[in-house]
XYZ file of C-alpha atoms in Angstrom:
782
model
C 6.705 -49.911 -16.066
C 10.269 -50.281 -17.135
C 11.345 -47.731 -14.518
C 9.494 -49.644 -11.848
C 11.327 -52.846 -12.859
C 14.701 -50.936 -12.878
C 14.003 -49.527 -9.447
C 13.085 -52.917 -8.167
C 16.285 -54.376 -9.557
C 18.370 -51.640 -8.098
C 16.685 -52.099 -4.739
C 17.350 -55.870 -4.853
C 20.961 -55.224 -5.873
C 21.983 -53.047 -2.932
C 19.111 -53.854 -0.461
C 17.723 -50.294 -1.265
C 20.264 -48.514 0.946
C 21.273 -45.985 -1.628
C 18.432 -46.038 -4.063
C 16.437 -42.987 -3.021
C 19.616 -41.005 -2.253
C 20.879 -41.716 -5.774
C 17.481 -40.678 -7.197
C 17.428 -37.423 -5.166
C 21.012 -36.530 -6.235
C 20.136 -37.164 -9.945
C 17.128 -34.842 -9.672
C 18.806 -31.963 -7.853
C 21.959 -31.848 -10.004
C 20.197 -32.148 -13.281
C 17.138 -29.954 -12.569
C 18.807 -27.420 -10.274
C 22.316 -26.896 -11.524
C 22.395 -23.284 -10.255
C 21.988 -24.594 -6.742
C 23.589 -28.021 -6.514
C 25.833 -28.837 -9.457
C 29.222 -27.406 -8.239
C 29.019 -29.125 -4.867
C 27.756 -32.577 -5.984
C 30.058 -32.794 -8.954
C 32.885 -32.859 -6.360
C 31.120 -35.211 -3.937
C 29.742 -37.600 -6.556
C 32.212 -37.980 -9.369
C 30.364 -41.024 -10.645
C 27.463 -38.869 -11.659
C 29.635 -36.551 -13.881
C 28.955 -38.528 -17.081
C 25.284 -38.948 -16.412
C 24.827 -35.308 -15.504
C 26.485 -33.994 -18.627
C 24.547 -36.407 -20.823
C 21.180 -35.525 -19.419
C 21.510 -31.889 -18.475
C 21.155 -30.759 -22.126
C 18.275 -33.160 -22.627
C 16.391 -31.269 -19.865
C 17.043 -27.885 -21.421
C 15.844 -29.173 -24.814
C 12.479 -30.153 -23.370
C 9.540 -27.967 -24.443
C 8.976 -25.178 -21.912
C 12.607 -25.134 -20.631
C 14.278 -23.158 -23.387
C 13.369 -19.654 -21.991
C 14.573 -20.169 -18.435
C 16.552 -17.293 -16.944
C 20.295 -17.192 -17.405
C 21.066 -18.168 -13.880
C 19.737 -21.637 -14.578
C 22.733 -22.238 -17.037
C 25.949 -22.584 -15.152
C 28.045 -23.216 -18.201
C 31.447 -22.943 -16.493
C 32.419 -24.793 -13.393
C 33.548 -22.554 -10.561
C 31.574 -19.592 -11.742
C 29.232 -18.043 -9.159
C 25.554 -18.299 -9.750
C 23.404 -15.321 -10.704
C 21.855 -15.263 -7.235
C 25.326 -14.855 -5.756
C 26.187 -12.291 -8.405
C 23.149 -10.267 -7.488
C 24.033 -10.614 -3.805
C 27.504 -9.093 -4.453
C 26.311 -6.347 -6.640
C 26.755 -2.881 -5.246
C 23.589 -1.584 -6.869
C 20.832 -3.907 -5.809
C 18.327 -4.575 -8.641
C 15.061 -5.171 -6.957
C 13.061 -6.031 -10.157
C 15.735 -8.523 -11.356
C 15.824 -10.205 -7.869
C 12.082 -10.422 -7.753
C 12.041 -12.031 -11.191
C 14.735 -14.525 -10.328
C 13.058 -15.488 -7.094
C 9.779 -16.041 -8.849
C 11.539 -18.207 -11.428
C 13.270 -20.246 -8.727
C 10.085 -20.909 -6.870
C 8.311 -21.704 -10.148
C 10.943 -24.231 -11.145
C 10.847 -25.880 -7.742
C 7.073 -26.239 -8.055
C 7.279 -27.614 -11.582
C 10.020 -30.077 -10.886
C 8.509 -31.341 -7.671
C 5.107 -31.767 -9.272
C 6.436 -33.895 -12.018
C 8.793 -35.857 -9.649
C 5.889 -36.667 -7.321
C 4.113 -38.378 -10.118
C 7.219 -40.323 -11.011
C 7.776 -41.347 -7.416
C 4.292 -42.656 -7.121
C 4.762 -44.631 -10.398
C 8.195 -46.030 -9.673
C 8.655 -46.358 -5.902
C 5.117 -47.417 -4.828
C 4.354 -51.098 -3.945
C 0.987 -50.517 -5.650
C 0.396 -48.603 -8.872
C -1.554 -45.409 -8.238
C -5.290 -45.663 -9.089
C -5.189 -43.068 -11.964
C -2.080 -44.703 -13.476
C -3.663 -48.136 -13.018
C -6.766 -46.996 -14.893
C -4.631 -45.558 -17.630
C -2.762 -48.841 -18.036
C -6.050 -50.681 -18.137
C -7.282 -48.485 -20.927
C -4.067 -48.473 -22.971
C -2.723 -51.961 -22.256
C 0.800 -50.997 -23.453
C 3.497 -48.625 -22.334
C 6.219 -47.399 -24.653
C 9.644 -46.723 -23.309
C 12.541 -45.398 -25.516
C 16.088 -46.198 -24.547
C 18.806 -46.345 -27.158
C 16.054 -46.317 -29.856
C 14.580 -49.667 -28.655
C 10.815 -49.976 -28.108
C 9.781 -51.893 -25.026
C 6.255 -53.358 -24.900
C 5.409 -54.983 -21.620
C 2.647 -57.513 -21.333
C -0.925 -56.322 -20.814
C -2.136 -55.689 -17.398
C -4.929 -58.192 -18.007
C -2.460 -60.968 -18.640
C 0.004 -60.055 -15.787
C -1.648 -58.160 -12.970
C 1.348 -58.681 -10.661
C 3.126 -55.879 -12.603
C 1.062 -53.519 -10.469
C 2.279 -54.895 -7.195
C 5.834 -54.981 -5.812
C 7.171 -56.500 -2.680
C 10.466 -54.548 -2.988
C 9.045 -51.285 -1.560
C 7.073 -50.642 1.628
C 3.943 -48.571 1.758
C 5.908 -45.598 3.228
C 8.705 -45.743 0.740
C 7.245 -43.198 -1.726
C 6.712 -40.786 1.157
C 10.339 -41.215 2.223
C 11.551 -40.518 -1.282
C 9.310 -37.442 -1.637
C 10.429 -36.156 1.753
C 14.080 -36.625 0.970
C 13.686 -34.844 -2.326
C 11.962 -31.918 -0.616
C 14.427 -31.902 2.161
C 17.305 -31.733 -0.325
C 15.720 -29.008 -2.516
C 14.386 -26.809 0.318
C 16.361 -27.437 3.385
C 19.873 -28.571 2.388
C 22.037 -26.516 4.845
C 24.606 -25.622 2.094
C 22.945 -25.363 -1.224
C 19.178 -25.727 -0.632
C 16.643 -23.179 -1.510
C 16.408 -21.957 2.091
C 20.223 -21.656 2.415
C 20.463 -19.706 -0.802
C 17.662 -17.330 0.309
C 19.409 -16.823 3.503
C 22.614 -16.083 1.651
C 20.858 -13.505 -0.435
C 19.399 -11.824 2.652
C 22.700 -11.835 4.567
C 24.487 -10.431 1.540
C 22.256 -7.421 1.799
C 23.578 -6.563 5.266
C 26.679 -4.427 5.482
C 28.549 -5.737 8.468
C 30.415 -2.443 9.199
C 30.004 -0.107 12.047
C 27.106 1.833 10.464
C 23.814 0.220 9.560
C 22.866 0.615 5.915
C 19.241 1.785 6.132
C 18.850 1.950 2.371
C 19.810 -1.673 2.007
C 17.572 -2.421 4.949
C 14.531 -0.881 3.177
C 15.222 -2.995 0.130
C 15.506 -6.085 2.396
C 12.000 -5.457 3.747
C 10.692 -5.699 0.197
C 12.612 -8.834 -0.411
C 11.130 -10.428 2.800
C 7.680 -9.693 1.444
C 8.458 -11.092 -1.954
C 9.953 -14.250 -0.514
C 7.022 -14.746 1.779
C 4.423 -14.269 -1.008
C 6.294 -16.597 -3.392
C 6.910 -19.170 -0.674
C 3.244 -19.211 0.375
C 2.224 -19.842 -3.179
C 4.955 -22.507 -3.680
C 4.010 -24.559 -0.607
C 0.309 -24.331 -1.449
C 1.005 -25.734 -4.951
C 3.287 -28.479 -3.473
C 0.560 -29.596 -1.139
C -1.780 -29.837 -4.097
C 0.804 -31.803 -5.950
C 1.161 -34.174 -3.041
C -2.633 -34.692 -2.977
C -2.666 -35.395 -6.761
C 0.215 -37.707 -6.444
C -2.186 -40.603 -5.646
C -5.092 -40.002 -7.863
C -5.395 -36.294 -8.751
C -8.500 -34.562 -7.441
C -10.097 -37.858 -6.306
C -8.236 -37.511 -2.975
C -8.596 -34.069 -1.327
C -7.515 -33.388 2.234
C -10.266 -31.913 4.358
C -7.949 -29.499 6.257
C -8.853 -25.838 6.297
C -5.707 -24.694 4.381
C -6.157 -27.302 1.607
C -9.802 -26.711 1.166
C -9.028 -23.141 -0.006
C -6.676 -24.165 -2.826
C -7.955 -22.948 -6.101
C -7.310 -26.225 -7.902
C -9.160 -28.396 -5.471
C -12.504 -29.734 -6.630
C -15.611 -30.941 -4.904
C -16.228 -34.684 -4.456
C -19.109 -36.078 -6.655
C -21.938 -38.345 -5.758
C -19.770 -41.433 -5.771
C -18.175 -40.195 -2.552
C -20.932 -42.010 -0.736
C -19.409 -45.347 -1.815
C -15.807 -44.480 -0.928
C -13.896 -46.183 1.832
C -10.862 -44.822 3.667
C -9.220 -43.602 6.704
C -11.534 -40.698 7.737
C -9.466 -39.929 10.747
C -6.591 -38.891 8.500
C -8.776 -36.244 6.781
C -8.542 -37.887 3.314
C -11.273 -39.326 1.210
C -10.423 -42.571 -0.640
C -10.324 -43.042 -4.329
C -13.415 -44.455 -6.049
C -13.827 -48.132 -6.564
C -13.455 -49.778 -10.024
C -15.356 -52.653 -11.621
C -12.266 -54.256 -13.219
C -11.884 -57.920 -12.398
C -8.162 -57.540 -12.029
C -8.239 -54.423 -9.807
C -6.424 -54.662 -6.498
C -7.942 -53.674 -3.197
C -8.366 -49.945 -3.573
C -9.637 -49.509 -0.093
C -6.406 -50.706 1.509
C -4.249 -48.805 -1.101
C -6.123 -45.559 -0.525
C -5.858 -45.877 3.248
C -2.079 -46.275 3.170
C -1.761 -43.534 0.536
C -3.975 -41.193 2.541
C -1.718 -41.534 5.537
C 1.298 -40.826 3.341
C -0.258 -37.748 1.899
C -1.231 -36.448 5.290
C 2.288 -36.982 6.490
C 3.799 -35.331 3.475
C 1.512 -32.268 3.585
C 2.371 -31.957 7.322
C 6.043 -32.117 6.476
C 5.470 -29.322 3.941
C 3.624 -27.224 6.492
C 6.559 -27.747 8.870
C 9.084 -26.644 6.153
C 6.965 -23.565 5.333
C 6.840 -22.646 8.994
C 10.552 -23.060 9.386
C 11.297 -20.925 6.322
C 8.860 -18.186 7.344
C 9.477 -18.243 11.059
C 13.003 -16.884 11.019
C 12.193 -14.457 8.217
C 9.197 -13.078 10.078
C 11.276 -12.514 13.226
C 14.048 -10.841 11.340
C 11.487 -8.865 9.296
C 9.522 -7.318 12.109
C 12.560 -6.148 14.029
C 14.041 -4.680 10.869
C 10.656 -3.135 10.022
C 10.413 -1.432 13.411
C 14.092 -0.173 13.131
C 13.696 1.148 9.573
C 10.373 2.807 10.398
C 11.934 4.603 13.407
C 14.937 5.606 11.369
C 12.915 6.978 8.509
C 10.552 8.875 10.821
C 13.475 10.411 12.756
C 15.321 11.212 9.541
C 12.274 13.152 8.299
C 12.419 15.343 11.407
C 16.204 15.639 11.412
C 16.116 17.198 8.000
C 14.046 20.275 9.228
C 14.706 20.152 12.997
C 17.048 19.025 15.704
C 16.522 15.768 17.625
C 17.777 15.357 21.203
C 19.455 12.282 22.477
C 17.220 9.357 23.485
C 15.384 9.829 26.770
C 14.075 6.949 28.959
C 11.677 6.953 31.867
C 10.088 4.479 34.147
C 6.786 4.790 32.261
C 8.533 3.879 29.024
C 10.028 0.802 30.643
C 6.702 -0.286 31.988
C 4.885 0.239 28.673
C 7.605 -1.648 26.692
C 7.520 -4.501 29.283
C 3.833 -4.834 28.947
C 4.125 -4.780 25.043
C 7.038 -7.118 24.666
C 6.800 -9.556 27.645
C 4.491 -12.023 25.895
C 6.106 -11.737 22.426
C 9.416 -13.427 21.881
C 9.433 -12.264 18.318
C 9.932 -8.524 18.842
C 13.245 -7.495 20.179
C 13.621 -3.964 18.912
C 12.522 -1.079 21.122
C 12.624 2.297 19.453
C 14.184 4.975 21.680
C 12.278 8.252 22.378
C 14.258 11.037 20.581
C 12.209 14.236 21.010
C 12.703 17.418 19.085
C 14.817 20.179 20.667
C 12.353 22.752 21.958
C 14.969 25.416 22.345
C 15.927 24.985 18.656
C 12.182 25.343 17.738
C 11.868 28.565 19.732
C 15.139 29.879 18.201
C 13.819 29.310 14.714
C 10.490 30.996 15.280
C 7.153 30.608 13.653
C 8.345 30.956 10.008
C 10.956 28.188 10.319
C 8.394 26.024 12.223
C 5.700 26.399 9.601
C 8.049 25.860 6.638
C 9.742 22.957 8.249
C 8.382 20.761 11.004
C 4.716 21.849 10.488
C 4.853 21.635 6.631
C 2.257 19.332 5.245
C 4.859 17.076 3.555
C 6.782 16.683 6.874
C 3.593 15.912 8.832
C 2.400 13.338 6.307
C 5.584 11.503 5.565
C 5.883 9.480 8.774
C 2.178 8.451 8.389
C 2.955 7.214 4.858
C 5.891 5.256 6.186
C 3.683 3.755 8.883
C 0.926 2.664 6.483
C 3.505 1.022 4.306
C 4.799 -0.829 7.291
C 1.206 -1.937 8.227
C 0.653 -3.220 4.648
C 3.971 -5.183 4.674
C 3.239 -6.669 8.045
C -0.263 -7.621 6.879
C 1.239 -9.481 3.908
C 3.922 -11.122 6.086
C 1.727 -12.304 8.854
C -1.781 -12.402 7.439
C -4.786 -12.163 9.791
C -4.100 -15.507 11.587
C -7.424 -17.019 10.122
C -5.913 -18.488 6.937
C -3.983 -21.071 8.965
C -6.747 -21.834 11.408
C -5.831 -19.053 13.787
C -2.331 -20.263 14.701
C -0.861 -16.929 13.740
C -3.499 -14.810 15.282
C -1.521 -13.685 18.342
C 1.743 -12.923 16.435
C -0.203 -10.831 13.759
C -2.064 -8.887 16.428
C 1.025 -8.207 18.474
C 3.100 -7.195 15.402
C 0.425 -4.610 14.390
C 0.187 -3.463 18.058
C 3.924 -3.030 18.191
C 3.946 -0.823 15.013
C 1.046 1.325 16.378
C 2.633 1.643 19.747
C 5.890 2.852 18.167
C 4.108 5.299 16.015
C 2.134 6.724 18.884
C 5.457 7.240 20.724
C 7.099 8.886 17.803
C 4.199 11.075 16.523
C 3.448 12.204 20.015
C 6.504 12.312 22.339
C 9.032 12.892 19.611
C 7.101 15.123 17.215
C 3.899 16.902 18.182
C 4.344 17.161 21.949
C 7.607 19.186 21.842
C 6.132 21.458 19.117
C 3.024 22.194 21.183
C 5.147 22.914 24.255
C 7.389 25.148 22.282
C 4.424 27.264 21.083
C 3.884 28.382 24.684
C 7.517 29.727 24.730
C 6.919 31.676 21.581
C 4.164 33.806 23.150
C 5.011 37.311 24.265
C 3.450 36.882 27.672
C 4.532 40.254 29.138
C 3.211 43.447 27.428
C 5.506 46.476 26.968
C 6.194 48.488 30.034
C 5.240 51.737 28.363
C 1.544 52.272 27.809
C 0.301 52.206 24.223
C -0.201 55.407 22.324
C -3.936 55.888 21.804
C -5.783 56.140 19.610
C -4.392 53.441 17.325
C -4.172 53.997 13.580
C -6.730 51.534 12.199
C -5.248 51.759 8.767
C -2.137 49.997 9.979
C -1.611 46.509 11.151
C -3.372 45.987 14.499
C -1.408 45.007 17.613
C -1.196 41.178 17.936
C -1.804 41.225 21.688
C 1.270 39.154 22.278
C 0.115 36.349 20.024
C 1.370 36.182 16.479
C -1.089 35.025 13.855
C 1.202 32.184 13.014
C 0.537 30.817 16.428
C -3.043 29.974 15.432
C -1.837 28.524 12.100
C 0.495 26.298 14.026
C -2.357 25.193 16.327
C -4.497 24.402 13.230
C -1.778 22.287 11.645
C -1.139 20.363 14.728
C -4.921 19.684 15.000
C -4.960 18.552 11.407
C -1.922 16.323 11.917
C -3.638 14.627 14.937
C -6.784 13.972 12.911
C -4.596 12.705 9.973
C -2.860 10.302 12.449
C -6.081 8.859 13.598
C -7.520 8.675 10.071
C -4.455 7.129 8.372
C -3.378 4.741 11.071
C -6.351 3.818 13.211
C -9.180 4.348 10.721
C -12.011 2.859 12.840
C -14.928 1.321 10.882
C -13.120 1.884 7.509
C -12.883 -1.284 5.574
C -10.338 -2.099 2.896
C -7.651 0.350 4.092
C -5.319 -2.173 5.784
C -5.191 -0.033 8.973
C -4.745 -0.880 12.671
C -8.411 -1.179 13.612
C -9.333 -3.289 10.605
C -6.372 -5.707 10.959
C -6.784 -6.176 14.691
C -10.541 -6.708 14.160
C -9.827 -9.359 11.472
C -7.462 -11.249 13.859
C -10.187 -11.309 16.490
C -7.562 -10.543 19.265
C -9.666 -8.560 21.753
C -6.586 -8.180 24.016
C -4.514 -6.480 21.359
C -7.459 -4.405 20.213
C -8.063 -3.202 23.746
C -4.351 -2.301 24.223
C -4.379 -0.423 20.964
C -7.473 1.489 21.954
C -5.916 2.403 25.289
C -2.682 3.582 23.580
C -4.729 5.673 21.043
C -6.755 7.282 23.946
C -3.507 8.001 25.798
C -1.960 9.604 22.762
C -4.878 12.045 22.294
C -5.213 12.682 25.989
C -1.526 13.722 26.402
C -1.846 15.826 23.224
C -5.038 17.505 24.494
C -3.432 18.212 27.891
C -0.514 20.019 26.282
C -2.816 21.768 23.873
C -5.049 22.984 26.688
C -1.935 24.194 28.675
C -0.634 26.216 25.701
C -4.190 27.632 24.898
C -4.373 28.697 28.539
C -1.060 30.413 28.208
C -2.460 32.186 25.087
C -5.455 33.292 27.084
C -3.246 34.642 29.826
C -1.173 36.493 27.199
C -4.344 38.024 25.708
C -5.514 38.987 29.144
C -2.266 40.696 30.064
C -2.362 42.759 26.807
C -6.024 43.593 27.261
C -5.086 44.980 30.697
C -2.248 46.865 28.989
C -4.515 48.572 26.483
C -7.660 48.962 28.530
C -6.107 50.051 31.874
C -2.628 51.451 31.134
C -3.550 52.964 27.711
C -6.987 54.179 28.913
C -5.625 55.905 31.994
C -2.656 57.394 30.097
C -5.095 58.853 27.606
C -7.325 60.159 30.258
C -4.518 61.809 32.163
C -3.433 63.691 28.972
C -6.888 64.692 27.956
C -7.075 68.086 29.708
C -8.729 69.232 32.957
C -12.021 70.356 31.196
C -13.090 66.787 30.560
C -12.602 65.321 34.022
C -14.283 65.968 37.300
C -11.042 65.270 39.215
C -7.616 64.053 38.378
C -6.931 60.399 39.093
C -10.636 59.432 39.083
C -10.287 57.434 35.905
C -11.413 57.737 32.269
C -15.199 57.815 33.166
C -15.294 60.698 35.572
C -15.645 63.171 32.692
C -17.536 66.359 32.993
C -18.411 66.527 29.270
C -19.126 63.925 26.568
C -16.247 62.884 24.283
C -16.203 63.505 20.609
C -15.846 59.684 19.922
C -18.637 57.328 20.771
C -16.106 55.148 22.601
C -13.116 55.730 24.717
C -9.762 55.501 22.928
C -8.711 52.337 24.889
C -11.910 50.415 24.117
C -11.842 51.403 20.525
C -8.211 50.165 20.155
C -8.983 46.996 21.991
C -11.983 46.178 19.756
C -9.786 46.772 16.713
C -7.223 44.302 17.956
C -9.664 41.700 19.206
C -11.444 41.485 15.891
C -8.075 40.918 14.133
C -7.318 38.051 16.627
C -10.718 36.488 16.088
C -10.044 36.008 12.407
C -6.896 33.984 13.102
C -8.667 31.940 15.851
C -11.711 31.158 13.732
C -9.401 29.661 11.050
C -7.464 27.576 13.530
C -9.930 26.256 16.146
C -12.958 24.061 15.804
C -16.357 25.711 16.505
C -16.639 24.193 19.856
C -13.050 25.091 20.872
C -13.513 28.641 19.428
C -16.692 29.118 21.370
C -15.144 28.026 24.637
C -12.049 30.095 24.167
C -13.873 33.259 23.107
C -16.290 32.991 26.067
C -13.335 32.665 28.368
C -11.631 35.736 26.843
C -14.987 37.608 27.042
C -15.101 36.922 30.820
C -11.524 37.935 31.319
C -12.174 41.320 29.597
C -15.330 41.770 31.709
C -13.409 41.038 34.933
C -10.549 43.462 34.015
C -13.003 46.276 33.329
C -15.211 45.563 36.512
C -12.163 45.185 38.777
C -10.817 48.499 37.596
C -14.214 50.255 38.034
C -14.700 48.924 41.556
C -11.195 49.557 42.727
C -10.054 52.740 40.962
C -12.663 54.518 38.882
C -15.417 56.847 39.680
C -18.309 57.314 37.216
C -20.017 60.634 36.398
C -23.274 60.986 34.594
C -21.574 61.866 31.326
C -18.963 59.222 31.990
C -21.767 56.612 32.384
C -22.895 57.318 28.926
C -19.364 56.684 27.596
C -18.977 53.648 29.744
C -22.331 52.260 28.487
C -21.266 52.617 24.826
C -17.906 50.968 25.706
C -19.663 48.002 27.388
C -21.980 47.670 24.348
C -18.969 47.594 22.067
C -17.249 44.972 24.149
C -20.454 42.920 24.298
C -20.799 43.235 20.519
C -17.368 41.780 19.876
C -17.904 39.042 22.441
C -21.061 38.048 20.635
C -19.068 37.064 17.540
C -19.276 33.538 18.988
C -22.008 32.291 21.345
C -25.402 33.500 22.182
C -26.884 35.882 24.918
C -26.753 33.310 27.543
C -23.011 32.679 27.030
C -22.310 36.415 27.531
C -25.013 37.188 30.246
C -22.332 38.929 32.302
C -22.323 41.908 29.872
C -26.170 42.172 30.140
C -25.853 42.309 33.986
C -23.209 44.965 33.753
C -25.291 47.124 31.386
C -28.139 47.062 33.866
C -25.896 48.095 36.613
C -24.685 51.043 34.638
C -28.108 52.657 35.009
C -27.163 53.453 38.576
C -24.747 56.076 37.270
C -27.254 57.670 34.994
C -30.160 58.154 37.459
C -30.827 61.064 39.791
C -30.370 60.204 43.518
C -34.106 60.636 44.324
C -35.032 58.013 41.690
C -32.573 55.302 42.780
C -34.889 53.649 45.266
C -37.375 52.758 42.531
C -34.706 51.188 40.461
C -33.374 49.019 43.314
C -36.542 47.564 44.892
C -39.528 45.713 43.444
C -39.961 42.570 41.452
C -37.958 43.925 38.532
C -35.475 45.974 40.660
C -31.750 45.500 40.672
C -31.855 43.869 44.022
C -33.916 41.093 42.592
C -32.024 40.742 39.401
C -28.398 41.113 40.359
C -28.342 40.988 44.136
C -28.415 43.615 46.895
C -24.746 43.661 47.724
C -23.701 43.830 44.031
C -26.065 46.725 43.394
C -24.765 48.739 46.398
C -21.111 48.149 45.636
C -21.536 49.375 41.998
C -23.650 52.321 43.170
C -20.817 53.348 45.432
C -18.694 54.180 42.446
C -20.825 57.234 41.669
C -18.782 60.440 41.773
C -21.316 61.924 44.251
C -21.567 58.845 46.572
C -18.796 60.276 48.720
C -17.114 63.667 48.943
C -13.733 64.694 50.307
C -13.421 66.523 53.598
C -10.573 67.413 55.928
C -11.373 64.353 57.929
C -11.385 62.125 54.879
C -14.101 60.770 52.544
C -17.654 61.004 53.775
C -20.934 59.659 52.393
C -23.300 62.107 50.773
C -26.571 62.952 52.683
C -28.797 61.258 50.019
C -26.733 58.034 50.506
C -27.404 57.831 54.183
C -31.090 58.503 53.668
C -31.345 55.974 50.858
C -29.665 53.252 52.896
C -31.994 53.966 55.793
C -35.074 53.807 53.656
C -33.801 50.552 52.145
C -33.139 49.082 55.603
C -29.442 48.613 55.049
C -27.722 49.066 58.325
C -24.215 48.106 57.201
C -22.877 49.447 54.022
C -20.812 46.724 52.299
C -18.443 49.443 50.948
C -17.395 50.541 54.457
C -15.002 47.616 54.485
C -12.677 46.193 51.950
C -14.682 44.691 49.019
C -13.870 41.185 47.802
C -13.562 41.852 44.074
C -13.640 38.133 43.222
C -17.291 38.164 44.254
C -18.100 40.334 41.203
C -16.422 38.249 38.491
C -18.284 37.265 35.296
C -18.415 33.622 36.502
C -19.975 34.555 39.877
C -22.407 36.873 38.195
C -23.628 34.187 35.833
C -24.189 31.677 38.651
C -26.085 34.256 40.713
C -28.352 35.162 37.734
C -28.893 31.426 36.820
């Protein structure tokens, strides 16, 4: 009560013009010497004696002896510990975190105590909880110069509780002035000192210090977490300023505070300004009690205004930090990802396209917070090809290299989630900014992991294929005890494909992570924000990432299929014909008729070319099986099987003649090729080999028995088609014979065609070989 009387006297003395300013100055220079003492000693010399007298009293209070060293500025002119930390070459993250925590804790502790003092001293009406205390105790003891002061009892002098010197809004003005000075002073306030700390971490030279930038990101998160806790506690202190937990704001943010309590049954009898969102203090039965309804209404408005002021201060403090944070986050993320690639590869200069400009415009047009746009810096494909498979697998496609950018990105998502929340904790006001920040990080990572990283590697794999086989035919038979020919595709090609596929799955699992809770990933965060627009944009970007990767993957797989086909042709045709021409005249009916026009059976069950081809294909299958998914392997192997079929059939119909003994060898070759094709897929997937096996019976049958094989319900005309059967039959060695006038049909051929009613032999004109491909054969049978 003595402080109230002193405040009233000072207010009367100078009409209250300097009262709250003097009070605020006393608080900040005595309680926050590390922030304010040097400046205000110079500006307010009259406070010197008071400060020096009371500063030590504060440090001697219980609980203040163990404050960090930077609270004690023993020598004038010395820089504070925060400034010392700012100028340190080696930034100590743990020490800075500790000192920031101590600073925020001290601000909270001091403001909480001062709020109670302001309510006691500067209020026109004594707060209800202090009034009840005075009614119970009756006396207040005040020590000053060892003199005890005992004011009269409240029962005998109730006017002590009321003062006409202060307006109803005066406590609010004092509290706001105190908060403004501590938090927002442009030179020495908490916000200014935090900005100094952040600015001191920037090296204003030509080169950006990315190591300091990484530490600055962590400082942003620490400041945000500590500030959020500080302002939450300050709002609680503002509520308790006028009666503790008896007055609780009903706003969403305050209702979540851990120290708030529910209102009891006496809330039914309370009166107050419900529009302000505050419940009035309970009534009392004391005969000398003032009108609590009017007091609580005025106080409720003051509390609502003060909490709104604190909300504004928090938004001001976090707004600039959030903007600077997200642009720094995107820049550091891009730098660290590119640095990972630059250590094991070579990056090209940034490239730009109209599509990039359109995507960036769509992403950034509605967000004024995000300024940074990461450039597209793809890997040098020529450098990848020059290094070869071993360099690629031990560098760019090493598991650690593939995973490191994803780890960086998940750290960025976690920090962004801490900095921006989900937008629901503050009633949804931050929903859009949170969603767009997460979308920006995901968009940047899709660009990097795709266009900068995986896409160039996939395209480079196509250049590593040996698409053209050697000009000289292979020497057959191959030595099966040695390493098989790779058919133009190194085994490391398939290992590279497998790692790229695994990297794509890891990208989706580590960043998108749909339907996975608790991982703080893109899908979960965007779902929590409830922003359907951002979630849709993120889904579209994810789909586009995988579509572009699949398109490039399909292109390089098609190149691999072409490479295998070229080498199959090299072994089966060039190698087979070279072996046939060097086999000796006793085995062949005529020179140049092909490897199946033999007059005697071979010693080996299969021809040397098919035997070598089977040996090489089985070795390739092992690599493919380890790299491709079952569905991809099935599709690729079926396509390769059809390519092999078409190469063999084309050569038979265009160049080879088949003898009876040669038909036996050809049948075993077809069965061997069918067997290796059946490593993946069922009979239906490889029906073209079954059709070819049936057609081969045309070469093993006597001419007089051919009609029975061609007609009827189960004849070849019905199963494979009339034209197809006639064309294949025409490759018999006895279908035509050579004369001086050229090739003529045998007598049995003319008789057979007449009996079958075939007036025009399809082999009399040029045959369209494409009509006999495996794909056409399958459709005709189906």
